[in-house]
XYZ file of C-alpha atoms in Angstrom:
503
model
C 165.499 127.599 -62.389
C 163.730 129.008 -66.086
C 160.848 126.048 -65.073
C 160.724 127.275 -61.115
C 160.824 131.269 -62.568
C 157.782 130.482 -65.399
C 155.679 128.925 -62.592
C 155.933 131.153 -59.828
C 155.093 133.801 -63.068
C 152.194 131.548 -63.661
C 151.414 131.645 -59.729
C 151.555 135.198 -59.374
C 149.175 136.192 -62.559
C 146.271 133.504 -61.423
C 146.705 135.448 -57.941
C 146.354 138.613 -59.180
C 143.136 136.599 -61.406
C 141.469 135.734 -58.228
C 142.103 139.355 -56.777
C 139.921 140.792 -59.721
C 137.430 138.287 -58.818
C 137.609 139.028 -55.721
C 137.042 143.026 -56.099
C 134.863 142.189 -59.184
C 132.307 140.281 -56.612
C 133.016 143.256 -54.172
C 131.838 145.570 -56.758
C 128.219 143.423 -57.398
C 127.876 142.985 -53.588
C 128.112 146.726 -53.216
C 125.739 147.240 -56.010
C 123.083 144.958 -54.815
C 123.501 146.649 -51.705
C 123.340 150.284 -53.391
C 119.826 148.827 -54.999
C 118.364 147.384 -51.860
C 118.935 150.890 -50.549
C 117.166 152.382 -52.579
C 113.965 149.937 -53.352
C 113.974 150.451 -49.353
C 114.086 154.146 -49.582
C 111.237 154.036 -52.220
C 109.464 151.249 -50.031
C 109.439 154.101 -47.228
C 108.484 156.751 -48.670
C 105.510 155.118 -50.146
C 104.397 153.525 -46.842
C 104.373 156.819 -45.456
C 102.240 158.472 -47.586
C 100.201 155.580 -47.335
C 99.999 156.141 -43.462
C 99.615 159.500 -43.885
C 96.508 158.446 -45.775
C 95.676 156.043 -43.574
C 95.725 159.022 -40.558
C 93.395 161.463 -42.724
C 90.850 158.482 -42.975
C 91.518 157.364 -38.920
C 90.569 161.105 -38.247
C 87.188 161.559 -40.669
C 86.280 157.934 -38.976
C 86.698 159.818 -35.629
C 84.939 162.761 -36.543
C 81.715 160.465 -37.931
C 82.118 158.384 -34.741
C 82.068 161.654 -32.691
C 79.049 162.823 -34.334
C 77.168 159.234 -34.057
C 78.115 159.298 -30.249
C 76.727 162.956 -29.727
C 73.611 162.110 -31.648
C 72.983 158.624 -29.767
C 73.799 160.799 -26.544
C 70.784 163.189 -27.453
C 69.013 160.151 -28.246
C 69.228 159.023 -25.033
C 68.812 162.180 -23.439
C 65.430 161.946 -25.520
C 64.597 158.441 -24.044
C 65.445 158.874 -20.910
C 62.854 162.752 -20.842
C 60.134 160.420 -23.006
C 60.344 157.413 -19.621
C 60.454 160.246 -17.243
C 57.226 161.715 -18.939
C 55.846 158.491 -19.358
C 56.579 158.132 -15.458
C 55.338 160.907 -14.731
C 51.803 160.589 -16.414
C 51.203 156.945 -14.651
C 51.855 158.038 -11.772
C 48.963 160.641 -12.436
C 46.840 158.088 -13.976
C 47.478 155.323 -11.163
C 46.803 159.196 -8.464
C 43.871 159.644 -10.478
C 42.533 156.085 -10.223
C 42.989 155.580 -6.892
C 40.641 158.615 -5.768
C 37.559 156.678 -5.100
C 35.582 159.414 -3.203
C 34.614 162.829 -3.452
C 35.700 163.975 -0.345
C 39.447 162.367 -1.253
C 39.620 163.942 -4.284
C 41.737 167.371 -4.672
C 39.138 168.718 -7.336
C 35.040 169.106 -6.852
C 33.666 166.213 -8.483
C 32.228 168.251 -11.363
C 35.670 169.776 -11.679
C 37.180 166.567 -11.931
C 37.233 165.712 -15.519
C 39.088 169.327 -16.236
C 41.425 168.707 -13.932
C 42.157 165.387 -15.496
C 42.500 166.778 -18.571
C 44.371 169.690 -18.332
C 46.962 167.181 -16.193
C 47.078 165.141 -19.422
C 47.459 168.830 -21.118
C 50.580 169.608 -19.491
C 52.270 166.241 -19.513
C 51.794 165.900 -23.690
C 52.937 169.738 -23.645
C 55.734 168.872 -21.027
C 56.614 166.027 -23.269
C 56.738 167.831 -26.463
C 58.256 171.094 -25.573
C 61.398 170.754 -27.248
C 59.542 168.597 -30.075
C 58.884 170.126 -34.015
C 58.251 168.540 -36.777
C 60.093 169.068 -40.360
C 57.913 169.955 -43.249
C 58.604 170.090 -47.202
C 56.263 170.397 -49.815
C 53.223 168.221 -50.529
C 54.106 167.052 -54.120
C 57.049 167.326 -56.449
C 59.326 170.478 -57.283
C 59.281 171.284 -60.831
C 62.406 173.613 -62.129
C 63.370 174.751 -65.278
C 66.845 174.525 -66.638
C 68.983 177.517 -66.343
C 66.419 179.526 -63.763
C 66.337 179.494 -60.032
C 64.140 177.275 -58.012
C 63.343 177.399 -54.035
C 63.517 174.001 -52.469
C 60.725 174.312 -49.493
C 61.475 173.360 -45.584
C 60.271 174.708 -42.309
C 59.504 173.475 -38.915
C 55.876 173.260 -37.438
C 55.516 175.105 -34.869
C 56.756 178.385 -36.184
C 59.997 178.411 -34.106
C 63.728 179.866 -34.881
C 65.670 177.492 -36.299
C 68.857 180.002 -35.549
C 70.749 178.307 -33.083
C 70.184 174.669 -35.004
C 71.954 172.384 -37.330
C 70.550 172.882 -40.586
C 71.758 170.428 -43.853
C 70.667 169.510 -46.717
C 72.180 166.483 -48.453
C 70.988 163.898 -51.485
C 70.591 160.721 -50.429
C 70.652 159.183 -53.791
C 74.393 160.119 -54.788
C 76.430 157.724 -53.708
C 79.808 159.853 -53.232
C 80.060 162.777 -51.910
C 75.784 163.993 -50.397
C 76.345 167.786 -48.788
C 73.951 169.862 -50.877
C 74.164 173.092 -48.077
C 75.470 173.022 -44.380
C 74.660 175.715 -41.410
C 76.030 175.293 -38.132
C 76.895 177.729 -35.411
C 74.551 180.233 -36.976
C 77.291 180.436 -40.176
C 77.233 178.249 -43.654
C 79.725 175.980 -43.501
C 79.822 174.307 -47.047
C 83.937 173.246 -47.265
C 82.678 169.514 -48.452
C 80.212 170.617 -50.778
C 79.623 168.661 -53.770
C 81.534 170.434 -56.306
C 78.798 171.206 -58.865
C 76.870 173.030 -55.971
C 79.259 175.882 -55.089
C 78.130 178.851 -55.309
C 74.417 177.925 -56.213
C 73.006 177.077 -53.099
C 71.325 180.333 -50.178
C 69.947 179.780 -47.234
C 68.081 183.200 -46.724
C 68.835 183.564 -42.555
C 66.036 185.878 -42.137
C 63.620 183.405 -42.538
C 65.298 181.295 -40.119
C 64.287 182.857 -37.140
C 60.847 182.430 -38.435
C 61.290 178.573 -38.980
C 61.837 178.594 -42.625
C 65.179 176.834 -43.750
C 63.694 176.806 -47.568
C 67.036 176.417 -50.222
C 67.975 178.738 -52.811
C 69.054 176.773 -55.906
C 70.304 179.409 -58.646
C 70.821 178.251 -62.508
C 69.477 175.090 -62.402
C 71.421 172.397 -64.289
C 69.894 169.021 -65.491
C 71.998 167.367 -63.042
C 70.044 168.914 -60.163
C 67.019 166.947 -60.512
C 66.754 164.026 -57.805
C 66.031 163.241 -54.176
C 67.020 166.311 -51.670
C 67.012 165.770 -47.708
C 66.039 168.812 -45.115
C 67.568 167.551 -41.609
C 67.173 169.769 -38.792
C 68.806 168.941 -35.528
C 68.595 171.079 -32.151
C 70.231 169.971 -29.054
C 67.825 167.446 -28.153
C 65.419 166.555 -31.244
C 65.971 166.393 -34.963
C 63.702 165.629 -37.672
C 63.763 165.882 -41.926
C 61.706 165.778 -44.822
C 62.253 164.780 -48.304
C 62.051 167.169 -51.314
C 61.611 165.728 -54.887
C 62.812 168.128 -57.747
C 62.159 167.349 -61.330
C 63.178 169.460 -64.438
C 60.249 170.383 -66.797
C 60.673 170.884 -70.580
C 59.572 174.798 -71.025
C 58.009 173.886 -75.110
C 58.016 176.254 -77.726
C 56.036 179.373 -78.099
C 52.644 178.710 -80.142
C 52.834 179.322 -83.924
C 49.617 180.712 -85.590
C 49.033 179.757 -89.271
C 46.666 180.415 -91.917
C 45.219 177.490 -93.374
C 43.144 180.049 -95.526
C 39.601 181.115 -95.867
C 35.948 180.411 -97.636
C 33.685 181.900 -99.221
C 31.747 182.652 -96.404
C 34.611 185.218 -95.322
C 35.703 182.706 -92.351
C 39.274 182.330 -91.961
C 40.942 179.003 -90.500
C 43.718 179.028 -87.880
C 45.661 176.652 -86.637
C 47.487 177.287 -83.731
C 50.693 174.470 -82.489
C 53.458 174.476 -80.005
C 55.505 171.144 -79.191
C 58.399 170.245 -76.619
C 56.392 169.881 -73.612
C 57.646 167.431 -71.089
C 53.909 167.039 -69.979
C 50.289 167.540 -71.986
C 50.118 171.453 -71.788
C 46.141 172.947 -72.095
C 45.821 175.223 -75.462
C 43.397 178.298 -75.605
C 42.085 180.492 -77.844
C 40.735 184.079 -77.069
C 39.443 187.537 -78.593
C 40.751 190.580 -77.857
C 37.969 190.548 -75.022
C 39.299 187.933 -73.317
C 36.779 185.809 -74.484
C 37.522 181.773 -74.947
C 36.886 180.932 -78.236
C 35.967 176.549 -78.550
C 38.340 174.855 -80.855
C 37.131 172.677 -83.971
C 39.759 170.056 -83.680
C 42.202 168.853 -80.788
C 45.427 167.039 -81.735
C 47.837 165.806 -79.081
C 51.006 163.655 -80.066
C 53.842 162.205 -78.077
C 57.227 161.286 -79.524
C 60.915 161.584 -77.637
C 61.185 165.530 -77.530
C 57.991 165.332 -75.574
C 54.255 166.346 -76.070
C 52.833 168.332 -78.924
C 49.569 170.164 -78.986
C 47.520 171.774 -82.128
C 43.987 172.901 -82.499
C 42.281 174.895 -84.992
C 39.483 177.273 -85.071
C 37.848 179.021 -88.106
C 36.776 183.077 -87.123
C 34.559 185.439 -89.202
C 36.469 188.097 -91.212
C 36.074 191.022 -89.523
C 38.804 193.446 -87.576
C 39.708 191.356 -84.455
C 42.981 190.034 -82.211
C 43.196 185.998 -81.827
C 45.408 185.299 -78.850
C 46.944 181.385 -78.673
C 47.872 180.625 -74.810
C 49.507 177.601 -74.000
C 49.350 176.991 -70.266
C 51.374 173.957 -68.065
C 51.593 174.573 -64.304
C 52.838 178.182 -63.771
C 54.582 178.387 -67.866
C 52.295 180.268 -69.888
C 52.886 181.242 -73.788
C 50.888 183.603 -75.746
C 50.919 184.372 -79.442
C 48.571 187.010 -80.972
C 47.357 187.471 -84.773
C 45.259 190.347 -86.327
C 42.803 189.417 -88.669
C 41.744 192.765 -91.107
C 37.964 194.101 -91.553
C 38.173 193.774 -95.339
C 38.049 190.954 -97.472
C 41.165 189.233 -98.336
C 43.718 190.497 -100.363
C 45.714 187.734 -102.386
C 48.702 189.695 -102.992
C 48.233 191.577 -99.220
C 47.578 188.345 -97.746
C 50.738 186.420 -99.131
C 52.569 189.941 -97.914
C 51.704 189.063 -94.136
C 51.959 185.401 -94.720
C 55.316 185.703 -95.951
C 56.287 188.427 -92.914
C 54.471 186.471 -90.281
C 56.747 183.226 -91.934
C 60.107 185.218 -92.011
C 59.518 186.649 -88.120
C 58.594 183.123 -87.191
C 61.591 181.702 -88.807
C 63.735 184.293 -87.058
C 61.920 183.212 -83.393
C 62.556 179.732 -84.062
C 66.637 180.176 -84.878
C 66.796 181.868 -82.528
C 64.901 179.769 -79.964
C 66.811 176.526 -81.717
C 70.343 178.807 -81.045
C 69.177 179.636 -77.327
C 68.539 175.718 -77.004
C 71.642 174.594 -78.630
C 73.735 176.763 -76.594
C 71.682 174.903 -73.558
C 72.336 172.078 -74.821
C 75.770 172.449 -75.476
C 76.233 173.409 -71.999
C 74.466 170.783 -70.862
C 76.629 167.652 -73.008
C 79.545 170.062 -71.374
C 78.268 169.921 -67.648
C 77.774 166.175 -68.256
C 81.026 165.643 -70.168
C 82.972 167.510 -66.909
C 80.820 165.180 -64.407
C 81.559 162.126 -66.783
C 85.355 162.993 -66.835
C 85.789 164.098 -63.038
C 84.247 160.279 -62.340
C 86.838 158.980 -65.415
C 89.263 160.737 -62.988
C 87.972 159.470 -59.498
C 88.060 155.689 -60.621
C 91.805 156.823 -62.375
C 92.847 157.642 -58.710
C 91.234 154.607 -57.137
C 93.206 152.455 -59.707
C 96.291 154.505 -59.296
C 95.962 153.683 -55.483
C 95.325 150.176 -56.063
C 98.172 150.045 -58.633
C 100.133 151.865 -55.907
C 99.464 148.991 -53.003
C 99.721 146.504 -55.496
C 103.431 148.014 -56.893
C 104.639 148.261 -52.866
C 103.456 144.583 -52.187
C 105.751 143.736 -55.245
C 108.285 145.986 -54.262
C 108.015 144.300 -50.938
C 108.187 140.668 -52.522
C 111.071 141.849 -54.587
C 113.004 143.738 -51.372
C 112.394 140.384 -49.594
C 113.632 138.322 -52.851
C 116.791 140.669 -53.336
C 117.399 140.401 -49.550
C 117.539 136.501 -49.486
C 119.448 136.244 -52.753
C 121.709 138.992 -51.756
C 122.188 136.646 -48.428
C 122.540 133.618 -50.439
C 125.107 135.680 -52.489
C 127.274 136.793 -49.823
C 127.064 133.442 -47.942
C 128.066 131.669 -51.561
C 130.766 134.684 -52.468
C 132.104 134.496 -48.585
C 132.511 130.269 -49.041
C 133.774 131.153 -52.430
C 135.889 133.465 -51.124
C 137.393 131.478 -48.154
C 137.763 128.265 -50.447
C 140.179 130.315 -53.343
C 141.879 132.377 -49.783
C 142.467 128.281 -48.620
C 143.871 127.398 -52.332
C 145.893 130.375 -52.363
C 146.956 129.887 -49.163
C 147.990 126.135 -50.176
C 149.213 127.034 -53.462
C 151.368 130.032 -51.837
C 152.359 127.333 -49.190
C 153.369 124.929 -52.357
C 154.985 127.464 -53.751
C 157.378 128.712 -51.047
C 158.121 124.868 -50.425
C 159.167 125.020 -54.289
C 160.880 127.767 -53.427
C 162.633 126.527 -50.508
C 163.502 122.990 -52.651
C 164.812 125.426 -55.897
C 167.231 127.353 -53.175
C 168.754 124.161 -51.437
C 169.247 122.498 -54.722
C 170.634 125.917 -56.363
C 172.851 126.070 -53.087
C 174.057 122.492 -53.926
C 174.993 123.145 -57.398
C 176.985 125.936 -56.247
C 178.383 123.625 -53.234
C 178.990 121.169 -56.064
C 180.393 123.651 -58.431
C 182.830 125.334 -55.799
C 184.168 121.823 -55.108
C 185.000 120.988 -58.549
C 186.653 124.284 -58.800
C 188.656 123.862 -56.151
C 189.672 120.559 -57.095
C 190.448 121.247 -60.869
C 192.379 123.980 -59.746
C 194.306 121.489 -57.195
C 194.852 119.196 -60.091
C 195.996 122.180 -62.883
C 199.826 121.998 -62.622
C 199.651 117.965 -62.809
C 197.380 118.264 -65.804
C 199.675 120.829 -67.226
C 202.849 118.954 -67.255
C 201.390 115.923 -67.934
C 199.980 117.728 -71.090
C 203.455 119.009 -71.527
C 204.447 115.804 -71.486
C 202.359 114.623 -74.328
C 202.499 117.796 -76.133
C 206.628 116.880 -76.307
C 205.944 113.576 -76.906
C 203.692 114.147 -80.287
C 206.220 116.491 -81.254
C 209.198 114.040 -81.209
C 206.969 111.449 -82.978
C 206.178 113.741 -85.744
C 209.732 114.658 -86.065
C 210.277 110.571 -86.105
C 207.957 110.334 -88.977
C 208.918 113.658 -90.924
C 212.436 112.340 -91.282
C 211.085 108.952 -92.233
C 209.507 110.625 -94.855
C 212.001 112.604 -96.289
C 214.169 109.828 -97.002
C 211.551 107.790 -99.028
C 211.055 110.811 -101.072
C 214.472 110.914 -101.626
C 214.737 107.675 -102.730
């Protein structure tokens, strides 16, 4: 019974073992399941952003293809009013030709080559009627950096552009090209590139007289490049190309005195540098008068062209005027040369003022330019970093797709080993329910064997009882028996005794 009692003990701990095991690999398949819930929660909520992406880019697709189909439509329209005119004129040609008479002809004879003409007249002007052509300026647009600059366009003939598309875009940017929009007589300039807002005018006046010319205020270095005037009416459209480069503005001309002879001639040298092209140097009186320079010098080096010339005057009372001309830039500088004869002490006086003054001019034309050029390493610093952060959000979107494909391999691996898991922890599961099943089986058969033995020792024991006490009064009198039967004997032998001690 203490052997059957210590292994149904034993039995009942390994079955509350495999219970634990049981609820422990309940516990892991809920987690897995918890975690595959929520890598597909993520997994959703990334794919729709993605196809809410995906929509926004469906839709500007449709809006491009819209405006392709519209234009091809006008193109056809176009076609099919440039074969109808085309028609139209052979037929008058093939009229024309087959008038072989006078008398057959609608017109007199002399009248004949007028009428032919003015035919031809009407057709071309039939033809072209809604026709114009798009005109920008001849050469190059020169700016300077930080002033405004008006970017020429206007239609030939004269007519109003008002009720037209007007844009103009840079073809050589390769993101975002909308430089200035109007459409439905109002600017629409929502995708503007961003370093264009609030810089670019379209004066609408001038539109009715054909002129779609573009403001451009404060004129940055980026601005420089290839702009595109595109007109489009209902059934026509044409452009032209604008070029604008940025000029170099140099510095103002500097007037020094080399110093003078002893013929009372002084000599004056005259230089200005910074010029982005070979600027033309003058000198004149106070008449007006050019003056011919002794010596021309003209250098080049990376902050551009540099000009100095010199010229030797007689001392006498007089202004000399330096001009330095390029295009439409023109800088002056003036010095007044005295009626008496030089002065040492005087003359180092106005040296040495002329000096400090030009000193001042140049600090403060080198502050003026650093603070341009500040702004300018800042503009380009901003451009440089809103790219650094364009290419960051294309690799965030690629890093994106490629973390949902991995999420999506890793769902699909989870899945199958969560499947393989359950299938392995359900076999598992139903092989230690079979042995438990068996071993509970065993052990009520144990059972079942402990209880009919344990009845049969009792059966066993009860019959013993029953017969020892059956057979208690014959084992009590024959133990009387003997019990009397020792006690005579030892009588026998105590008597015995005595007498051989008393002998």
């Amino acid at each position: 019974l203490y052997q059957l009692n210590n292994e149904n003990e034993i039995i009942e701990k390994e079955d509350g073992q495999l219970q634990k095991v049981e609820i422990k690999l309940q516990k892991e398949c809920d987690t897995l399941q918890n975690e595959i819930s929520r890598i597909q929660q993520e997994s959703d909520e990334y794919m729709r952003r993605i196809k809410q992406e995906h929509e926004q880019l469906e839709k500007e697709k449709n809006i491009i293809k819209q405006e392709r189909d519209q234009l091809q439509n006008e193109m056809s329209g176009i076609q099919e009013c440039s074969s109808e005119c085309d028609q139209l004129l052979q037929k008058e040609k093939t009229r024309i030709k087959q008038e072989k008479t006078p008398e057959q002809s609608p017109c007199h004879s002399k009248m004949k080559f007028i009428c032919l003409t003015f035919l031809i007249i009407s057709g071309i002007a039939y033809s072209r009627s809604e026709q114009f052509d798009v005109v920008g300026p001849a050469g190059a647009v020169f700016a300077v950096a930080g002033e405004d600059v008006i970017l020429p366009c206007s239609v030939k003939p004269n007519i109003s552009v008002v009720d037209m598309r007007v844009e103009w875009f840079r073809p050589d940017l390769k993101d975002s090209q909308l430089v200035h929009l109007y459409k439905d007589h109002e600017d629409r300039n929502t995708d503007q590139i961003q370093f264009y807002r609030g810089r670019t005018k379209l004066i609408h006046q001038e539109l009715q007289k054909g002129n779609a010319s573009l403001k451009l205020s404060s004129v940055q270095v980026s601005d420089k490049g290839l702009y595109r005037c595109f007109i489009q009416s209902k059934s026509w459209y044409d452009d032209a190309t604008v070029i604008v480069r940025l000029e170099a503005v140099g510095s103002p001309p500097v007037i020094t005195v080399d110093g003078f002879d002893h013929s009372e001639r002084l000599h004056l040298q005259c230089e200005s540098e910074g010029w982005d092209s070979e600027p033309v140097l003058e000198w004149m009186n106070s008449e007006g008068v050019n003056l011919n320079s002794e010596t021309t010098e003209v250098q080049r080096n990376t902050d551009g062209f540099s000009v100095r010339h010199t010229i030797t005057v007689r001392h006498r009372a007089d202004k000399i005027h330096c001009r330095v001309k390029l295009r439409h830039h023109m800088l002056e500088t003036m010095i007044v040369t005295p009626s008496k004869s030089f002065n040492p002490w005087r003359t180092s006086v106005i040296l040495s003022s002329i000096a400090v003054a030009l000193i001042v001019i140049v600090g403060i034309l080198i502050a003026v330019f650093g603070h341009k050029y500040r702004e300018h390493d800042k503009l380009q610093n901003e451009n440089r970093r809103k790219k650094q952060e364009h290419d960051t959000l294309q690799t965030e979107i690629s890093r994106k797709q490629e973390e949902h494909d991995q999420l999506q391999e890793e769902k699909d691996r989870i899945q199958q080993q969560y499947s393989e898991l359950l299938q392995n922890g359900n076999k598992k599961i139903a092989q230690e329910r079979n042995q438990v099943q068996e071993e509970k089986q065993r052990i009520q058969q144990e059972r079942d064997r402990l209880q009919n033995a344990n009845k049969k020792i009792k059966q066993d024991y009860q019959e013993t009882y029953t017969w020892t006490n059956n057979q208690l009064p014959v084992l009590e009198r024959v133990g009387f028996g003997i019990v009397k039967f020792m006690q005579g004997t030892l009588q026998v032998r105590t008597k015995q005794q005595g007498k051989k001690t008393k002998k």
